[in-house]
Coordinates of C-alpha atoms in Angstrom, one line a residue:
M111 CA -15.6 28.0 17.8
I112 CA -16.1 31.8 17.4
T113 CA -15.8 33.5 13.9
L114 CA -15.5 37.2 13.5
S115 CA -16.1 38.6 10.0
N116 CA -15.4 42.2 9.2
I117 CA -16.0 43.4 12.7
A118 CA -15.7 47.1 13.3
V119 CA -16.4 49.1 16.5
Q120 CA -16.8 52.8 16.4
F121 CA -18.0 55.4 19.0
G122 CA -18.8 58.6 17.3
K123 CA -15.8 59.6 15.3
R124 CA -13.5 57.3 17.3
V125 CA -12.7 54.0 15.6
L126 CA -11.5 51.4 18.0
Y127 CA -10.8 48.9 15.3
K128 CA -12.1 47.7 11.9
D129 CA -11.8 44.9 9.4
V130 CA -11.4 42.3 12.2
N131 CA -11.5 38.8 10.6
M132 CA -10.5 36.2 13.1
K133 CA -11.4 32.6 14.1
F134 CA -11.1 31.3 17.7
T135 CA -11.0 27.6 17.7
S136 CA -11.7 24.9 20.3
G137 CA -8.9 23.7 22.6
N138 CA -7.3 27.2 22.6
I139 CA -7.2 30.0 25.1
Y140 CA -6.8 33.5 23.8
G141 CA -5.5 36.3 26.0
I142 CA -6.7 39.7 24.9
I143 CA -4.3 42.6 25.7
G144 CA -4.1 46.3 24.9
A145 CA -3.6 49.6 26.5
N146 CA -6.3 51.1 28.7
G147 CA -9.2 52.2 26.4
A148 CA -8.0 50.1 23.4
G149 CA -11.3 48.1 23.5
K150 CA -10.5 44.8 25.2
S151 CA -13.7 44.5 27.2
T152 CA -15.6 46.1 24.3
L153 CA -14.5 43.2 22.0
L154 CA -15.8 40.7 24.5
K155 CA -19.1 42.6 24.6
A156 CA -19.4 42.6 20.8
I157 CA -18.8 38.9 20.7
S158 CA -21.4 38.2 23.5
G159 CA -24.0 40.4 21.9
E160 CA -24.1 42.8 24.9
L161 CA -22.9 45.5 22.5
E162 CA -23.8 45.6 18.8
A163 CA -20.7 46.0 16.6
T164 CA -20.8 48.9 14.2
K165 CA -20.2 46.5 11.3
G166 CA -19.7 42.8 10.8
T167 CA -20.9 39.5 12.2
V168 CA -20.1 37.1 15.0
E169 CA -20.9 33.4 14.5
L170 CA -20.6 30.4 16.9
G171 CA -20.2 26.8 15.8
P172 CA -23.5 25.0 15.1
G173 CA -25.4 24.3 18.3
E174 CA -22.7 25.8 20.5
R175 CA -23.3 27.5 23.8
L176 CA -21.6 30.8 24.9
S177 CA -21.0 31.6 28.5
V178 CA -19.9 35.0 29.9
L179 CA -18.5 36.1 33.2
S180 CA -21.0 38.6 34.4
Q181 CA -19.8 41.9 36.0
D182 CA -23.2 42.6 37.5
H183 CA -22.8 41.3 41.1
F184 CA -26.2 42.4 42.3
Q185 CA -28.4 40.8 39.6
Y186 CA -28.9 37.6 41.5
D187 CA -29.2 38.9 45.1
Q188 CA -32.6 37.2 45.5
E189 CA -31.4 33.8 44.3
T190 CA -29.6 31.1 46.3
V191 CA -25.9 30.6 45.6
L192 CA -26.4 27.1 44.1
N193 CA -29.3 28.2 41.9
T194 CA -27.2 31.2 40.6
V195 CA -24.6 28.8 39.4
L196 CA -27.1 26.4 37.8
M197 CA -28.6 29.4 35.9
G198 CA -25.3 29.5 34.0
H199 CA -26.5 26.7 31.8
T200 CA -29.6 28.6 30.6
T201 CA -31.1 25.7 28.6
M202 CA -30.7 23.2 31.5
W203 CA -32.1 25.8 33.9
D204 CA -35.2 26.3 31.7
V205 CA -35.8 22.6 31.5
M206 CA -35.4 22.3 35.3
R207 CA -37.9 25.0 36.0
E208 CA -40.5 23.7 33.5
R209 CA -40.0 20.1 34.8
E210 CA -40.6 21.3 38.4
A211 CA -43.6 23.3 37.5
L212 CA -45.2 20.3 35.8
Y213 CA -44.5 18.0 38.7
S214 CA -46.1 20.4 41.1
K215 CA -49.4 20.6 39.2
A216 CA -52.4 19.4 41.1
D217 CA -54.2 18.4 37.9
F218 CA -51.4 16.5 36.2
S219 CA -52.7 15.4 32.7
D220 CA -51.6 12.8 30.1
E221 CA -50.2 15.7 28.0
D222 CA -48.2 16.8 31.0
G223 CA -46.8 13.3 31.4
I224 CA -45.7 13.2 27.7
R225 CA -44.0 16.6 28.1
V226 CA -42.3 15.5 31.4
A227 CA -40.9 12.4 29.6
E228 CA -39.4 14.7 26.9
L229 CA -38.0 17.0 29.5
E230 CA -36.5 14.1 31.5
E231 CA -34.7 12.9 28.4
K232 CA -33.3 16.3 27.7
F233 CA -32.4 16.8 31.3
A234 CA -30.4 13.5 31.4
E235 CA -28.6 14.3 28.1
M236 CA -27.4 17.6 29.6
G237 CA -26.1 15.9 32.8
G238 CA -29.0 17.4 34.8
Y239 CA -28.9 14.7 37.5
E240 CA -25.3 15.6 38.4
A241 CA -25.9 19.3 38.0
E242 CA -26.2 20.2 41.7
S243 CA -23.1 18.2 42.7
D244 CA -21.1 19.6 39.8
A245 CA -22.1 23.2 40.8
A246 CA -21.2 22.5 44.4
A247 CA -17.8 21.2 43.4
L248 CA -17.2 24.3 41.3
L249 CA -18.2 26.5 44.3
S250 CA -15.9 24.6 46.7
G251 CA -13.0 24.8 44.3
L252 CA -13.5 28.6 44.2
G253 CA -13.5 28.8 48.0
I254 CA -17.3 29.1 48.7
K255 CA -17.9 26.7 51.6
E256 CA -20.8 24.3 51.4
A257 CA -22.6 26.0 54.3
K258 CA -23.1 29.0 52.0
H259 CA -24.5 27.1 49.0
N260 CA -28.1 27.6 50.0
Q261 CA -27.8 31.2 51.2
L262 CA -29.1 34.1 49.2
M263 CA -26.5 35.9 47.0
G264 CA -27.4 39.1 48.7
E265 CA -26.0 37.7 51.9
L266 CA -22.5 37.2 50.5
S267 CA -19.6 39.6 50.5
G268 CA -18.5 41.3 47.3
K269 CA -15.5 39.0 46.9
E270 CA -17.7 35.9 47.5
K271 CA -20.1 37.1 44.8
V272 CA -17.2 37.4 42.3
R273 CA -16.4 33.7 42.9
V274 CA -20.0 32.6 42.5
M275 CA -20.3 34.5 39.2
L276 CA -17.1 32.8 38.0
A277 CA -18.6 29.4 38.9
K278 CA -21.8 30.4 37.0
A279 CA -19.7 31.2 33.9
L280 CA -17.8 27.9 34.1
F281 CA -20.8 25.7 34.9
G282 CA -22.0 23.2 32.4
N283 CA -18.7 23.0 30.3
P284 CA -19.7 25.7 27.8
D285 CA -18.4 25.5 24.2
N286 CA -17.2 29.1 24.3
L287 CA -16.2 31.0 27.4
L288 CA -15.6 34.8 27.7
L289 CA -13.8 35.9 30.9
D290 CA -13.2 39.6 31.7
E291 CA -10.7 40.0 34.6
P292 CA -11.6 36.6 36.1
T293 CA -8.8 36.7 38.8
N294 CA -10.0 40.0 40.3
D295 CA -10.6 39.5 44.1
L296 CA -9.4 35.9 44.0
D297 CA -6.6 34.8 46.4
L298 CA -3.5 33.1 45.1
D299 CA -4.8 29.6 45.9
T300 CA -8.0 30.2 44.0
V301 CA -6.2 31.7 41.0
Q302 CA -4.0 28.5 41.0
W303 CA -7.2 26.4 41.0
L304 CA -8.6 28.4 38.0
E305 CA -5.3 28.1 36.1
Q306 CA -5.5 24.3 36.5
Y307 CA -9.1 24.2 35.6
L308 CA -8.6 26.2 32.4
S309 CA -5.5 24.2 31.4
E310 CA -7.7 21.1 31.2
F311 CA -10.6 23.0 29.5
E312 CA -11.2 21.6 26.0
H313 CA -13.2 24.3 24.4
T314 CA -12.7 28.0 23.3
V315 CA -11.8 30.6 25.9
L316 CA -11.2 34.4 25.4
V317 CA -9.8 36.2 28.5
V318 CA -8.9 39.7 29.5
S319 CA -6.6 39.9 32.5
H320 CA -3.9 42.1 34.1
D321 CA -2.4 39.0 35.7
R322 CA 0.7 38.2 33.7
H323 CA 1.3 34.8 35.3
F324 CA -2.2 33.8 34.7
L325 CA -2.0 34.7 31.1
D326 CA 1.3 32.9 30.7
C327 CA -0.1 29.8 32.4
V328 CA -3.3 29.4 30.4
C329 CA -3.0 31.1 27.1
T330 CA -2.1 29.4 23.8
H331 CA -2.5 32.7 21.9
T332 CA -2.3 36.4 22.4
V333 CA -4.7 38.9 20.7
D334 CA -3.2 42.3 20.7
I335 CA -5.3 45.5 20.2
D336 CA -2.9 48.1 18.9
F337 CA -2.4 50.4 15.9
G338 CA -6.2 50.4 15.6
K339 CA -6.1 46.8 14.7
V340 CA -6.7 43.4 16.3
T341 CA -3.8 41.0 15.7
M342 CA -3.4 37.4 16.8
F343 CA -0.1 35.9 17.8
A344 CA 0.8 32.3 18.8
G345 CA 2.2 32.3 22.4
N346 CA 1.5 33.8 25.7
Y347 CA 1.9 37.3 27.2
S348 CA 5.6 36.9 27.9
F349 CA 6.3 35.9 24.3
W350 CA 4.4 39.0 23.1
Y351 CA 6.1 41.3 25.6
Q352 CA 9.7 40.0 25.0
S353 CA 9.3 40.0 21.3
S354 CA 7.8 43.5 21.2
Q355 CA 10.7 44.8 23.3
L356 CA 13.2 43.1 21.1
A357 CA 11.5 44.7 18.0
L358 CA 11.6 48.1 19.7
R359 CA 15.3 47.8 20.5
Q360 CA 16.0 46.8 16.9
A361 CA 13.9 49.7 15.6
Q362 CA 15.9 52.1 17.7
N363 CA 19.2 50.6 16.5
Q364 CA 19.1 51.9 12.9
K365 CA 22.7 50.7 12.2
A366 CA 21.8 47.0 12.6
K367 CA 21.7 45.2 9.3
A368 CA 18.4 43.7 8.2
E369 CA 19.9 40.2 8.0
E370 CA 21.3 40.5 11.6
K371 CA 17.9 41.6 12.8
K372 CA 16.2 38.7 11.2
K373 CA 18.7 36.2 12.7
E374 CA 18.2 37.7 16.2
L375 CA 14.4 37.4 15.9
E376 CA 14.6 33.9 14.5
E377 CA 16.8 32.9 17.5
F378 CA 14.4 34.5 19.9
I379 CA 11.5 32.5 18.4
R380 CA 13.5 29.3 18.5
R381 CA 14.4 29.7 22.2
F382 CA 10.8 30.5 23.1
S383 CA 9.5 27.5 21.2
A384 CA 11.9 25.3 23.1
N385 CA 10.5 26.7 26.4
V386 CA 6.9 26.2 25.3
A387 CA 7.6 22.4 25.0
K388 CA 7.7 22.3 28.8
S389 CA 4.5 24.2 29.4
K390 CA 0.9 23.0 29.9
Q391 CA -0.4 24.5 26.6
T392 CA 2.1 22.9 24.3
T393 CA 1.1 21.5 20.9
S394 CA -0.7 24.2 18.9
R395 CA 1.4 27.0 20.3
K396 CA 4.7 25.4 19.5
K397 CA 3.7 24.6 16.0
M398 CA 2.5 28.1 15.4
L399 CA 5.6 29.7 16.9
E400 CA 7.7 27.7 14.5
K401 CA 5.7 29.0 11.6
L402 CA 5.7 32.6 12.8
N403 CA 7.0 35.1 10.3
V404 CA 9.6 37.4 11.9
E405 CA 7.9 40.3 10.0
E406 CA 4.9 39.9 12.3
I407 CA 6.9 41.0 15.3
K408 CA 6.6 44.8 15.7
P409 CA 7.3 47.3 18.4
S410 CA 4.2 48.1 20.5
T411 CA 2.8 51.7 20.7
R412 CA 2.3 51.1 24.5
K413 CA 3.7 53.7 26.9
Y414 CA 5.3 52.4 30.0
P415 CA 5.6 54.7 33.1
G416 CA 9.0 55.6 34.4
I417 CA 8.9 54.0 37.8
I418 CA 12.4 54.5 39.3
F419 CA 13.0 54.1 43.0
Q420 CA 16.3 55.5 44.3
M421 CA 17.8 55.5 47.8
E422 CA 19.0 58.7 49.3
R423 CA 21.2 56.8 51.8
E424 CA 22.5 53.3 52.1
P425 CA 20.7 51.4 54.9
G426 CA 22.7 50.1 57.9
N427 CA 22.6 46.6 59.1
Q428 CA 19.6 47.0 61.4
I429 CA 16.4 47.2 59.3
L430 CA 13.4 46.1 61.3
E431 CA 12.9 44.1 64.5
V432 CA 9.4 42.7 65.2
E433 CA 8.7 40.9 68.5
G434 CA 5.4 39.1 69.5
L435 CA 3.0 41.2 67.4
K436 CA -0.7 40.4 67.6
A437 CA -3.6 41.9 65.6
V438 CA -7.3 41.4 66.0
S439 CA -9.9 42.6 63.5
D440 CA -13.0 44.7 64.4
D441 CA -15.1 41.6 64.3
G442 CA -12.9 39.9 66.9
T443 CA -11.0 37.6 64.4
T444 CA -7.4 37.0 65.3
L445 CA -5.5 38.0 62.1
F446 CA -2.1 37.0 63.4
D447 CA -0.4 36.3 66.8
N448 CA 3.1 35.7 68.2
V449 CA 4.7 37.3 65.1
S450 CA 8.4 37.8 65.5
F451 CA 11.0 38.3 62.8
T452 CA 14.1 40.3 61.9
I453 CA 14.4 41.9 58.4
E454 CA 18.0 41.6 57.1
K455 CA 19.7 44.1 54.8
G456 CA 18.7 43.4 51.2
D457 CA 15.6 41.3 52.1
K458 CA 12.7 41.5 49.7
V459 CA 9.9 39.9 51.7
V460 CA 6.4 39.0 50.6
F461 CA 3.9 38.6 53.4
L462 CA 1.1 36.0 52.8
S463 CA -2.0 35.0 54.7
R464 CA -5.4 33.3 54.0
D465 CA -6.9 36.5 55.4
P466 CA -5.7 39.5 53.4
R467 CA -6.6 41.8 56.3
A468 CA -3.6 40.3 58.1
M469 CA -1.0 41.9 55.8
T470 CA -2.8 45.3 55.8
A471 CA -2.9 45.2 59.6
L472 CA 0.8 44.4 59.8
F473 CA 1.8 47.2 57.4
E474 CA -0.5 49.7 59.2
I475 CA 1.1 48.8 62.6
I476 CA 4.7 49.1 61.4
N477 CA 3.9 52.4 59.8
G478 CA 2.4 53.7 63.0
N479 CA -1.1 54.0 61.8
R480 CA -2.6 51.2 63.9
Q481 CA -2.1 49.9 67.4
A482 CA -1.2 46.2 67.9
Q483 CA -3.0 44.1 70.5
A484 CA 0.4 42.9 71.7
G485 CA 4.1 43.1 70.8
T486 CA 6.7 45.6 69.7
F487 CA 8.6 46.7 66.6
S488 CA 11.6 49.0 66.0
W489 CA 13.2 50.4 62.8
G490 CA 16.9 50.9 62.4
I491 CA 18.1 54.5 62.7
T492 CA 19.3 54.6 59.1
I493 CA 16.0 53.4 57.6
T494 CA 13.6 55.6 55.7
T495 CA 10.3 54.2 54.5
A496 CA 7.9 54.8 51.7
Y497 CA 4.4 53.2 52.1
L498 CA 1.8 52.4 49.4
P499 CA -1.4 51.6 51.4
L500 CA -4.1 49.3 50.2
D501 CA -6.8 52.1 50.7
N502 CA -5.7 55.5 49.3
T503 CA -9.1 57.1 49.5
D504 CA -8.2 59.7 52.2
F505 CA -5.4 61.0 50.0
F506 CA -7.7 62.2 47.2
Q507 CA -10.5 64.0 49.1
S508 CA -9.4 67.5 48.0
N509 CA -9.9 69.4 44.8
L510 CA -6.2 70.2 44.3
N511 CA -4.7 69.7 40.9
L512 CA -2.1 67.0 40.4
V513 CA 0.9 69.4 40.6
D514 CA -0.3 71.0 43.9
W515 CA -1.3 67.6 45.3
L516 CA 2.2 66.1 44.7
S517 CA 3.9 69.2 46.0
Q518 CA 2.5 68.4 49.5
F519 CA 4.9 65.5 49.7
G520 CA 8.2 67.1 48.7
E521 CA 10.2 70.2 48.1
G522 CA 10.8 71.7 44.7
N523 CA 9.3 73.9 42.0
E524 CA 6.5 73.3 39.6
V525 CA 8.8 71.9 36.9
Y526 CA 10.3 69.4 39.4
F527 CA 6.8 68.0 40.3
K528 CA 5.7 68.0 36.6
A529 CA 8.7 65.8 35.8
F530 CA 7.6 63.2 38.3
L531 CA 4.1 63.3 37.0
G532 CA 5.4 63.1 33.4
R533 CA 7.2 59.8 34.4
M534 CA 3.9 58.5 35.4
L535 CA 2.3 59.4 32.0
F536 CA 0.5 62.6 33.1
S537 CA 1.4 65.2 30.5
G538 CA 0.1 68.5 29.2
E539 CA -3.2 69.7 30.6
E540 CA -3.6 66.4 32.5
V541 CA -1.4 67.7 35.4
L542 CA -4.1 70.3 36.1
K543 CA -6.8 67.7 36.6
K544 CA -8.4 67.6 40.0
V545 CA -7.3 64.7 42.1
N546 CA -10.9 63.9 43.4
V547 CA -12.0 62.9 39.8
L548 CA -9.1 60.5 39.1
S549 CA -9.7 56.8 38.2
G550 CA -8.4 54.0 40.3
G551 CA -5.4 53.5 38.0
E552 CA -4.6 57.2 37.9
K553 CA -4.7 57.4 41.7
M554 CA -2.2 54.5 42.0
R555 CA 0.2 56.2 39.6
C556 CA 0.0 59.4 41.7
M557 CA 0.7 57.4 44.9
I558 CA 3.7 55.8 43.2
A559 CA 5.0 59.3 42.2
R560 CA 4.6 60.3 45.8
M561 CA 6.7 57.3 46.9
Q562 CA 9.4 58.2 44.4
L563 CA 9.8 61.6 46.0
K564 CA 10.9 60.1 49.3
N565 CA 14.0 58.3 48.0
A566 CA 13.5 55.8 50.7
N567 CA 15.6 52.7 51.3
C568 CA 12.7 50.5 52.4
L569 CA 9.5 50.2 50.4
I570 CA 6.3 48.9 52.0
L571 CA 3.7 47.9 49.3
D572 CA 0.2 46.7 50.1
T573 CA -1.1 45.0 47.0
P574 CA 0.7 47.4 44.6
T575 CA -0.7 46.0 41.3
N576 CA -4.4 46.9 42.3
H577 CA -6.0 49.1 39.6
L578 CA -2.8 49.2 37.4
D579 CA -2.7 48.2 33.8
L580 CA -0.3 45.6 32.4
E581 CA 2.2 48.3 31.3
S582 CA 2.4 49.9 34.7
I583 CA 2.6 46.5 36.4
Q584 CA 5.5 45.5 34.1
A585 CA 7.3 48.8 34.7
F586 CA 6.8 48.5 38.5
N587 CA 7.9 44.9 38.5
N588 CA 11.1 45.6 36.4
N589 CA 12.2 48.4 38.8
L590 CA 11.6 46.5 42.0
K591 CA 13.8 43.6 40.7
L592 CA 16.7 46.2 40.5
F593 CA 16.0 48.1 43.7
K594 CA 19.0 47.7 46.1
G595 CA 17.1 48.5 49.3
N596 CA 14.5 46.5 51.3
I597 CA 11.0 45.7 50.1
L598 CA 8.1 44.5 52.3
F599 CA 5.0 43.7 50.3
A600 CA 1.8 41.8 49.8
S601 CA 0.4 40.9 46.4
H602 CA -2.0 38.6 44.6
D603 CA 0.2 38.8 41.4
H604 CA 2.1 35.5 41.1
E605 CA 4.7 36.9 38.7
F606 CA 5.3 39.9 40.9
I607 CA 5.9 37.7 43.9
Q608 CA 8.1 35.2 42.0
T609 CA 10.3 37.8 40.4
V610 CA 10.7 40.2 43.4
A611 CA 10.5 38.2 46.7
T612 CA 13.7 36.6 48.1
R613 CA 12.0 35.7 51.4
I614 CA 8.4 34.6 52.3
I615 CA 6.7 35.2 55.6
E616 CA 3.2 33.7 56.1
L617 CA 1.1 35.2 58.9
T618 CA -1.3 32.8 60.6
P619 CA -3.4 33.2 63.8
S620 CA -0.9 31.0 65.6
G621 CA 2.5 32.2 64.4
I622 CA 4.4 32.5 61.2
I623 CA 6.2 30.5 58.5
D624 CA 9.4 32.2 57.5
K625 CA 11.4 30.9 54.5
L626 CA 14.3 32.1 52.4
M627 CA 13.1 30.7 49.1
D628 CA 11.3 31.7 45.9
Y629 CA 7.5 31.6 45.7
D630 CA 7.2 28.7 43.2
D631 CA 9.2 26.5 45.5
Y632 CA 7.2 27.6 48.5
I633 CA 3.8 26.7 47.1
S634 CA 5.0 23.4 45.7
N635 CA 6.7 22.3 49.0
D636 CA 4.6 19.5 50.6
A637 CA 6.2 19.9 54.0
I638 CA 5.4 23.6 54.1
H639 CA 1.8 22.9 53.0
E640 CA 1.3 20.4 55.9
Q641 CA 2.8 22.9 58.4
K642 CA 0.4 25.6 57.1
E643 CA -2.6 23.4 57.5
K644 CA -1.7 22.6 61.1
M645 CA -1.1 26.2 62.0
Y646 CA -4.4 27.4 60.5
A647 CA -6.3 24.5 62.0
A648 CA -4.9 25.3 65.4
N649 CA -7.0 28.4 65.5
A650 CA -10.1 27.1 63.6

């Protein structure tokens, strides 16, 4: 349990929030949401003690342990992977080190024997004898193979370090768990493993994430930072989003009678409560939803970018033909082989692979930026494409301002380009900012504006939600569902895939799996799972 009493956080004259009085209780998972800069990560830091709140106190339940997902991926480079995870339970780790030091003494005394006996008792109570096997199981669940458990952290890739740090945070079943963007750099299978793990977690969890499906799957409550306040709601992200949109529509419709508004809100809560009964996180959320006062539902102050893709021309029947493509990475790994497929009119295809380099290689090949090791592809003569690459670094090496940068990719006057930038939430003096100083999220919004200029009938998107905030992801997602042309994309965002894709193509080193079905059905199909295992094993 975590209790916040009169918490305030202020930087200079800027007050993020004040008078925060809130209790986070065991058995619940709280998703913290808010616009960029609202103070989501800051709230976690204030709770963990990494940052001292301007005012107020944070208290844990008596004798409870707090664990935090560390963002410093270099701190443990000289430690082994297994030891790094074990260090997540600091009390147990201290006991282990003292115990080992005493056992290694050449002049072991009677006093040492008494102390060792005390330590052994503590060690057993904390589950120390199963600690290494528990840590190894966590690592395996997060995709770190046993062969790497005794390697130094410094020998791992950045994405592997992220997984080890997550295992460290989860290790030892902490009473309170703080997770800041835990799904970053995790593949879809590992995110699913984490969702299942947290759904069975019996203690208190606070999580910041841009992954809507993840928030919906695990959260019993939503903590919204808006209006300079921190407010808790029962329900997950979808409940918060849909209810805030409903409240916004009602606020805009001044003619609606107060009683009609109340009835509409009550019906919304009733329907959402019924759906919750089918979810993993049922009991407390359903009870609180039924008690929720309709006056608590307010429009959000969030701004959503205007992402609108329009086609200049209707595509013909021939979209894309791919025959026998093969791609090999720089280190000699076969990313995919014998890839043949035909994209049909209206297809919205998500490409999957256990090696994310495979999707990037395919997109680079069909965009003419990379040579395939074998095979051919051909676009229909009516097809125009707009490509959002995974790595956009080369686009932002100049010191052009945003207006001049965007004008490179289309024809029009300054007002025309400012309108596109305005849609992407760049306004006033912001449009004169130099592109080489933009944040990751700002660069992505510029790249999306660039795509919109093309009015293409086929969109190619390599992991489009990278660096975007929840508002941009939601706006992007909503428009792609309505887009009438073709979409070829890769993503780690479950909700994005489920709501956009009508077809799934999985790339393997020995061929493809090609299915006309939605993503939830695909990942739950046992026959497809067996087929995948055989295809990946054939090249192992």
